[in-house]
PDB file of C-alpha atoms in Angstrom:
ATOM      1  CA  UNK J  27      -0.120  -0.024  -0.186  1.00  0.00           C
ATOM      2  CA  UNK J  28       1.335   3.521  -1.229  1.00  0.00           C
ATOM      3  CA  UNK J  29       2.400   5.400   2.037  1.00  0.00           C
ATOM      4  CA  UNK J  30      -0.082   8.312   1.623  1.00  0.00           C
ATOM      5  CA  UNK J  31      -2.931   5.753   1.471  1.00  0.00           C
ATOM      6  CA  UNK J  32      -1.774   3.928   4.594  1.00  0.00           C
ATOM      7  CA  UNK J  33      -1.846   7.227   6.325  1.00  0.00           C
ATOM      8  CA  UNK J  34      -5.656   7.518   5.307  1.00  0.00           C
ATOM      9  CA  UNK J  35      -6.796   4.284   6.770  1.00  0.00           C
ATOM     10  CA  UNK J  36      -8.898   4.761   9.298  1.00  0.00           C
ATOM     11  CA  UNK J  37     -10.846   7.390   7.356  1.00  0.00           C
ATOM     12  CA  UNK J  38     -13.526   7.037   4.492  1.00  0.00           C
ATOM     13  CA  UNK J  39     -13.735   6.816   0.865  1.00  0.00           C
ATOM     14  CA  UNK J  40     -16.540   8.071  -1.492  1.00  0.00           C
ATOM     15  CA  UNK J  41     -17.051   6.606  -4.961  1.00  0.00           C
ATOM     16  CA  UNK J  42     -16.915   8.932  -7.904  1.00  0.00           C
ATOM     17  CA  UNK J  43     -17.031   8.189 -11.770  1.00  0.00           C
ATOM     18  CA  UNK J  44     -13.807   8.785 -13.891  1.00  0.00           C
ATOM     19  CA  UNK J  45     -12.552  11.834 -15.131  1.00  0.00           C
ATOM     20  CA  UNK J  46     -15.960  13.288 -12.659  1.00  0.00           C
ATOM     21  CA  UNK J  47     -15.312  15.119  -9.276  1.00  0.00           C
ATOM     22  CA  UNK J  48     -18.878  14.271  -7.598  1.00  0.00           C
ATOM     23  CA  UNK J  49     -19.457  11.501  -5.868  1.00  0.00           C
ATOM     24  CA  UNK J  50     -22.255   9.289  -7.403  1.00  0.00           C
ATOM     25  CA  UNK J  51     -23.895   7.633  -4.387  1.00  0.00           C
ATOM     26  CA  UNK J  52     -26.431   8.967  -2.494  1.00  0.00           C
ATOM     27  CA  UNK J  53     -25.347  10.246   1.245  1.00  0.00           C
ATOM     28  CA  UNK J  54     -21.710   9.732   0.843  1.00  0.00           C
ATOM     29  CA  UNK J  55     -21.484  12.226   3.696  1.00  0.00           C
ATOM     30  CA  UNK J  56     -22.667  10.196   6.297  1.00  0.00           C
ATOM     31  CA  UNK J  57     -20.470   9.281   9.185  1.00  0.00           C
ATOM     32  CA  UNK J  58     -20.808   6.802  11.700  1.00  0.00           C
ATOM     33  CA  UNK J  59     -19.138   8.993  14.243  1.00  0.00           C
ATOM     34  CA  UNK J  60     -21.574  11.908  14.007  1.00  0.00           C
ATOM     35  CA  UNK J  61     -25.087   9.739  13.302  1.00  0.00           C
ATOM     36  CA  UNK J  62     -26.209   6.648  14.884  1.00  0.00           C
ATOM     37  CA  UNK J  63     -28.741   4.514  13.155  1.00  0.00           C
ATOM     38  CA  UNK J  64     -31.982   4.159  15.125  1.00  0.00           C
ATOM     39  CA  UNK J  65     -34.863   2.321  14.829  1.00  0.00           C
ATOM     40  CA  UNK J  66     -36.513   1.474  11.252  1.00  0.00           C
ATOM     41  CA  UNK J  67     -32.617   1.734  10.049  1.00  0.00           C
ATOM     42  CA  UNK J  68     -33.014   5.669   9.950  1.00  0.00           C
ATOM     43  CA  UNK J  69     -29.626   7.486  11.023  1.00  0.00           C
ATOM     44  CA  UNK J  70     -29.679  10.150  13.424  1.00  0.00           C
ATOM     45  CA  UNK J  71     -27.404  13.332  14.075  1.00  0.00           C
ATOM     46  CA  UNK J  72     -26.060  12.638  17.427  1.00  0.00           C
ATOM     47  CA  UNK J  73     -25.956  16.653  18.559  1.00  0.00           C
ATOM     48  CA  UNK J  74     -29.250  17.767  17.288  1.00  0.00           C
ATOM     49  CA  UNK J  75     -31.325  15.037  16.897  1.00  0.00           C
ATOM     50  CA  UNK J  76     -32.010  15.493  13.470  1.00  0.00           C
ATOM     51  CA  UNK J  77     -32.785  12.725  10.876  1.00  0.00           C
ATOM     52  CA  UNK J  78     -30.107  12.797   8.020  1.00  0.00           C
ATOM     53  CA  UNK J  79     -32.122  13.493   4.522  1.00  0.00           C
ATOM     54  CA  UNK J  80     -32.081  12.500   1.127  1.00  0.00           C
ATOM     55  CA  UNK J  81     -34.106  14.753  -1.134  1.00  0.00           C
ATOM     56  CA  UNK J  82     -36.257  14.902   1.467  1.00  0.00           C
ATOM     57  CA  UNK J  83     -36.559  11.716   3.040  1.00  0.00           C
ATOM     58  CA  UNK J  84     -35.456   9.928   5.589  1.00  0.00           C
ATOM     59  CA  UNK J  85     -32.246   8.026   4.961  1.00  0.00           C
ATOM     60  CA  UNK J  86     -32.487   4.082   5.517  1.00  0.00           C
ATOM     61  CA  UNK J  87     -30.364   2.393   3.764  1.00  0.00           C
ATOM     62  CA  UNK J  88     -26.463   1.619   4.724  1.00  0.00           C
ATOM     63  CA  UNK J  89     -23.433   3.791   4.235  1.00  0.00           C
ATOM     64  CA  UNK J  90     -21.930   4.863   1.071  1.00  0.00           C
ATOM     65  CA  UNK J  91     -18.556   5.636   1.930  1.00  0.00           C
ATOM     66  CA  UNK J  92     -16.033   2.888   2.806  1.00  0.00           C
ATOM     67  CA  UNK J  93     -12.742   1.942   3.795  1.00  0.00           C
ATOM     68  CA  UNK J  94     -10.011   1.693   1.473  1.00  0.00           C
ATOM     69  CA  UNK J  95      -9.579  -1.475   1.953  1.00  0.00           C
ATOM     70  CA  UNK J  96     -13.442  -2.697   0.741  1.00  0.00           C
ATOM     71  CA  UNK J  97     -14.032  -4.926  -1.978  1.00  0.00           C
ATOM     72  CA  UNK J  98     -16.192  -2.038  -3.481  1.00  0.00           C
ATOM     73  CA  UNK J  99     -13.290   0.390  -3.352  1.00  0.00           C
ATOM     74  CA  UNK J 100     -10.702  -2.027  -5.167  1.00  0.00           C
ATOM     75  CA  UNK J 101     -12.646  -2.733  -8.038  1.00  0.00           C
ATOM     76  CA  UNK J 102     -13.960   0.799  -8.618  1.00  0.00           C
ATOM     77  CA  UNK J 103     -10.011   1.904  -9.081  1.00  0.00           C
ATOM     78  CA  UNK J 104      -9.108  -1.314 -11.049  1.00  0.00           C
ATOM     79  CA  UNK J 105     -11.831  -0.335 -13.450  1.00  0.00           C
ATOM     80  CA  UNK J 106     -10.651   2.856 -13.397  1.00  0.00           C
ATOM     81  CA  UNK J 107     -12.809   5.045 -11.599  1.00  0.00           C
ATOM     82  CA  UNK J 108     -11.870   7.719  -9.500  1.00  0.00           C
ATOM     83  CA  UNK J 109     -11.769   7.911  -5.842  1.00  0.00           C
ATOM     84  CA  UNK J 110     -12.600  11.031  -2.839  1.00  0.00           C
ATOM     85  CA  UNK J 111     -10.971  11.344   0.762  1.00  0.00           C
ATOM     86  CA  UNK J 112     -14.153  11.919   3.068  1.00  0.00           C
ATOM     87  CA  UNK J 113     -13.256  14.999   4.876  1.00  0.00           C
ATOM     88  CA  UNK J 114     -13.113  14.732   8.808  1.00  0.00           C
ATOM     89  CA  UNK J 115     -13.365  11.216   8.862  1.00  0.00           C
ATOM     90  CA  UNK J 116     -10.145   9.572  10.758  1.00  0.00           C
ATOM     91  CA  UNK J 117      -9.992  13.402  12.230  1.00  0.00           C
ATOM     92  CA  UNK J 118      -8.155  14.324   8.490  1.00  0.00           C
ATOM     93  CA  UNK J 119      -9.011  17.411   6.985  1.00  0.00           C
ATOM     94  CA  UNK J 120      -7.609  18.931   4.177  1.00  0.00           C
ATOM     95  CA  UNK J 121      -6.697  23.057   2.859  1.00  0.00           C
ATOM     96  CA  UNK J 122      -7.497  22.745  -0.971  1.00  0.00           C
ATOM     97  CA  UNK J 123      -5.591  25.621  -2.070  1.00  0.00           C
ATOM     98  CA  UNK J 124      -6.608  27.107  -5.936  1.00  0.00           C
ATOM     99  CA  UNK J 125      -3.181  29.013  -6.328  1.00  0.00           C
ATOM    100  CA  UNK J 126       0.299  27.312  -6.618  1.00  0.00           C
ATOM    101  CA  UNK J 127       1.605  30.506  -4.947  1.00  0.00           C
ATOM    102  CA  UNK J 128      -0.185  29.747  -1.194  1.00  0.00           C
ATOM    103  CA  UNK J 129       1.408  26.212  -1.156  1.00  0.00           C
ATOM    104  CA  UNK J 130       4.574  27.887   0.327  1.00  0.00           C
ATOM    105  CA  UNK J 131       2.526  30.702   2.986  1.00  0.00           C
ATOM    106  CA  UNK J 132       0.698  27.049   4.147  1.00  0.00           C
ATOM    107  CA  UNK J 133       4.067  25.248   4.997  1.00  0.00           C
ATOM    108  CA  UNK J 134       5.256  28.072   6.411  1.00  0.00           C
ATOM    109  CA  UNK J 135       2.362  27.981   9.077  1.00  0.00           C
ATOM    110  CA  UNK J 136       1.638  24.075   9.053  1.00  0.00           C
ATOM    111  CA  UNK J 137       5.009  23.047   8.268  1.00  0.00           C
ATOM    112  CA  UNK J 138       5.451  20.379   5.488  1.00  0.00           C
ATOM    113  CA  UNK J 139       2.354  17.840   4.915  1.00  0.00           C
ATOM    114  CA  UNK J 140       1.220  15.211   2.627  1.00  0.00           C
ATOM    115  CA  UNK J 141       0.491  17.024  -0.287  1.00  0.00           C
ATOM    116  CA  UNK J 142      -1.550  16.205  -3.447  1.00  0.00           C
ATOM    117  CA  UNK J 143      -0.779  17.699  -6.346  1.00  0.00           C
ATOM    118  CA  UNK J 144      -4.156  18.864  -8.035  1.00  0.00           C
ATOM    119  CA  UNK J 145      -5.249  20.724 -11.327  1.00  0.00           C
ATOM    120  CA  UNK J 146      -4.820  24.289 -10.366  1.00  0.00           C
ATOM    121  CA  UNK J 147      -2.826  24.081  -7.215  1.00  0.00           C
ATOM    122  CA  UNK J 148      -2.598  21.785  -4.120  1.00  0.00           C
ATOM    123  CA  UNK J 149      -4.230  19.460  -1.253  1.00  0.00           C
ATOM    124  CA  UNK J 150      -2.478  19.899   2.094  1.00  0.00           C
ATOM    125  CA  UNK J 151      -3.523  17.272   4.689  1.00  0.00           C
ATOM    126  CA  UNK J 152      -3.706  18.068   8.374  1.00  0.00           C
ATOM    127  CA  UNK J 153      -4.860  16.593  11.470  1.00  0.00           C
ATOM    128  CA  UNK J 154      -7.283  17.891  14.124  1.00  0.00           C
ATOM    129  CA  UNK J 155      -9.273  16.536  17.311  1.00  0.00           C
ATOM    130  CA  UNK J 156     -12.163  18.771  16.631  1.00  0.00           C
ATOM    131  CA  UNK J 157     -14.918  19.060  13.956  1.00  0.00           C
ATOM    132  CA  UNK J 158     -14.044  21.288  10.852  1.00  0.00           C
ATOM    133  CA  UNK J 159     -16.406  22.241   8.255  1.00  0.00           C
ATOM    134  CA  UNK J 160     -15.768  24.175   5.080  1.00  0.00           C
ATOM    135  CA  UNK J 161     -14.474  27.236   4.882  1.00  0.00           C
ATOM    136  CA  UNK J 162     -13.835  29.425   1.989  1.00  0.00           C
ATOM    137  CA  UNK J 163     -10.831  31.360   1.718  1.00  0.00           C
ATOM    138  CA  UNK J 164     -10.606  35.041  -0.031  1.00  0.00           C
ATOM    139  CA  UNK J 165      -8.379  37.950  -0.722  1.00  0.00           C
ATOM    140  CA  UNK J 166      -9.691  41.156  -1.850  1.00  0.00           C
ATOM    141  CA  UNK J 167     -12.167  39.237  -3.580  1.00  0.00           C
ATOM    142  CA  UNK J 168     -10.271  36.489  -4.836  1.00  0.00           C
ATOM    143  CA  UNK J 169     -11.312  33.032  -4.507  1.00  0.00           C
ATOM    144  CA  UNK J 170      -7.920  31.162  -2.904  1.00  0.00           C
ATOM    145  CA  UNK J 171      -9.521  28.330  -1.900  1.00  0.00           C
ATOM    146  CA  UNK J 172     -10.981  25.901   0.835  1.00  0.00           C
ATOM    147  CA  UNK J 173     -10.385  24.374   4.041  1.00  0.00           C
ATOM    148  CA  UNK J 174     -12.474  20.926   3.497  1.00  0.00           C
ATOM    149  CA  UNK J 175     -13.908  20.069   6.507  1.00  0.00           C
ATOM    150  CA  UNK J 176     -16.790  17.113   7.464  1.00  0.00           C
ATOM    151  CA  UNK J 177     -19.621  16.700   4.664  1.00  0.00           C
ATOM    152  CA  UNK J 178     -17.006  17.494   2.017  1.00  0.00           C
ATOM    153  CA  UNK J 179     -14.237  15.058  -0.054  1.00  0.00           C
ATOM    154  CA  UNK J 180     -11.421  15.717  -2.483  1.00  0.00           C
ATOM    155  CA  UNK J 181     -10.153  12.901  -4.874  1.00  0.00           C
ATOM    156  CA  UNK J 182      -7.245  12.080  -4.060  1.00  0.00           C
ATOM    157  CA  UNK J 183      -4.769   9.525  -6.704  1.00  0.00           C
ATOM    158  CA  UNK J 184      -4.851   7.879  -8.930  1.00  0.00           C
ATOM    159  CA  UNK J 185      -8.028  10.076  -9.692  1.00  0.00           C
ATOM    160  CA  UNK J 186      -8.351  11.970 -13.149  1.00  0.00           C
ATOM    161  CA  UNK J 187      -9.232  15.920 -13.005  1.00  0.00           C
ATOM    162  CA  UNK J 188     -12.413  16.518 -15.595  1.00  0.00           C
ATOM    163  CA  UNK J 189      -9.714  18.948 -17.558  1.00  0.00           C
ATOM    164  CA  UNK J 190      -7.813  15.156 -17.715  1.00  0.00           C
ATOM    165  CA  UNK J 191      -5.026  15.639 -14.886  1.00  0.00           C
ATOM    166  CA  UNK J 192      -4.197  13.051 -12.935  1.00  0.00           C
ATOM    167  CA  UNK J 193      -4.019  14.286  -9.152  1.00  0.00           C
ATOM    168  CA  UNK J 194      -0.760  13.056  -7.945  1.00  0.00           C
ATOM    169  CA  UNK J 195       1.420  12.413  -4.877  1.00  0.00           C
ATOM    170  CA  UNK J 196       3.629  15.912  -4.354  1.00  0.00           C
ATOM    171  CA  UNK J 197       4.981  15.317  -1.548  1.00  0.00           C
ATOM    172  CA  UNK J 198       4.734  11.643   0.852  1.00  0.00           C
ATOM    173  CA  UNK J 199       5.027  12.813   4.119  1.00  0.00           C
ATOM    174  CA  UNK J 200       3.443  12.701   7.615  1.00  0.00           C
ATOM    175  CA  UNK J 201       0.426  14.253   7.932  1.00  0.00           C
ATOM    176  CA  UNK J 202       1.041  17.261  10.947  1.00  0.00           C
ATOM    177  CA  UNK J 203      -1.043  17.930  13.786  1.00  0.00           C
ATOM    178  CA  UNK J 204      -2.656  20.891  13.617  1.00  0.00           C
ATOM    179  CA  UNK J 205      -2.750  23.405  16.575  1.00  0.00           C
ATOM    180  CA  UNK J 206      -5.778  25.209  17.368  1.00  0.00           C
ATOM    181  CA  UNK J 207      -3.392  28.745  16.928  1.00  0.00           C
ATOM    182  CA  UNK J 208      -1.989  27.282  13.320  1.00  0.00           C
ATOM    183  CA  UNK J 209      -5.751  26.870  12.407  1.00  0.00           C
ATOM    184  CA  UNK J 210      -6.654  30.165  13.679  1.00  0.00           C
ATOM    185  CA  UNK J 211      -3.570  31.518  11.973  1.00  0.00           C
ATOM    186  CA  UNK J 212      -4.571  30.050   8.448  1.00  0.00           C
ATOM    187  CA  UNK J 213      -8.411  30.731   8.768  1.00  0.00           C
ATOM    188  CA  UNK J 214      -7.802  34.127   9.849  1.00  0.00           C
TER     189      UNK J 214
END
């Protein structure tokens, strides 16, 4: 198993059609740690008590995110499908930088970490102990990227971007553990 996948082994993965970025199965963001199964097979948010719904209907089927070693994932990859990492699973999150020039700035704050090259930038992986949600980064009205949190996914190698560019490992390094101070600095 590649080193970068080994670091994500406690996380969850979602199936994506070849050359696309959006998962095709319903309820892929549903995470067992945040939801629990109740009577009738429904999933309920542990904090809010709200039912998980798909298209307005209470979702009662099985999870549609998987461990990397699940035969369904392996078959999907063998058939050339794309694969996404479910952010927040395994307490791993991603800074999705859409500007190449931001890499050095983020590395100065975070330190070097597992980094995936994307079409226009990089995905920098980090571990954080608390729940994080999507945050958009802008400066002077220019979109710079996002913190991809719970309910989000990012493509991982060997996936292919819709433009035809493959996602590739840029730095196969250990995933950094982010402190609250560093997180606040990056998101301010």
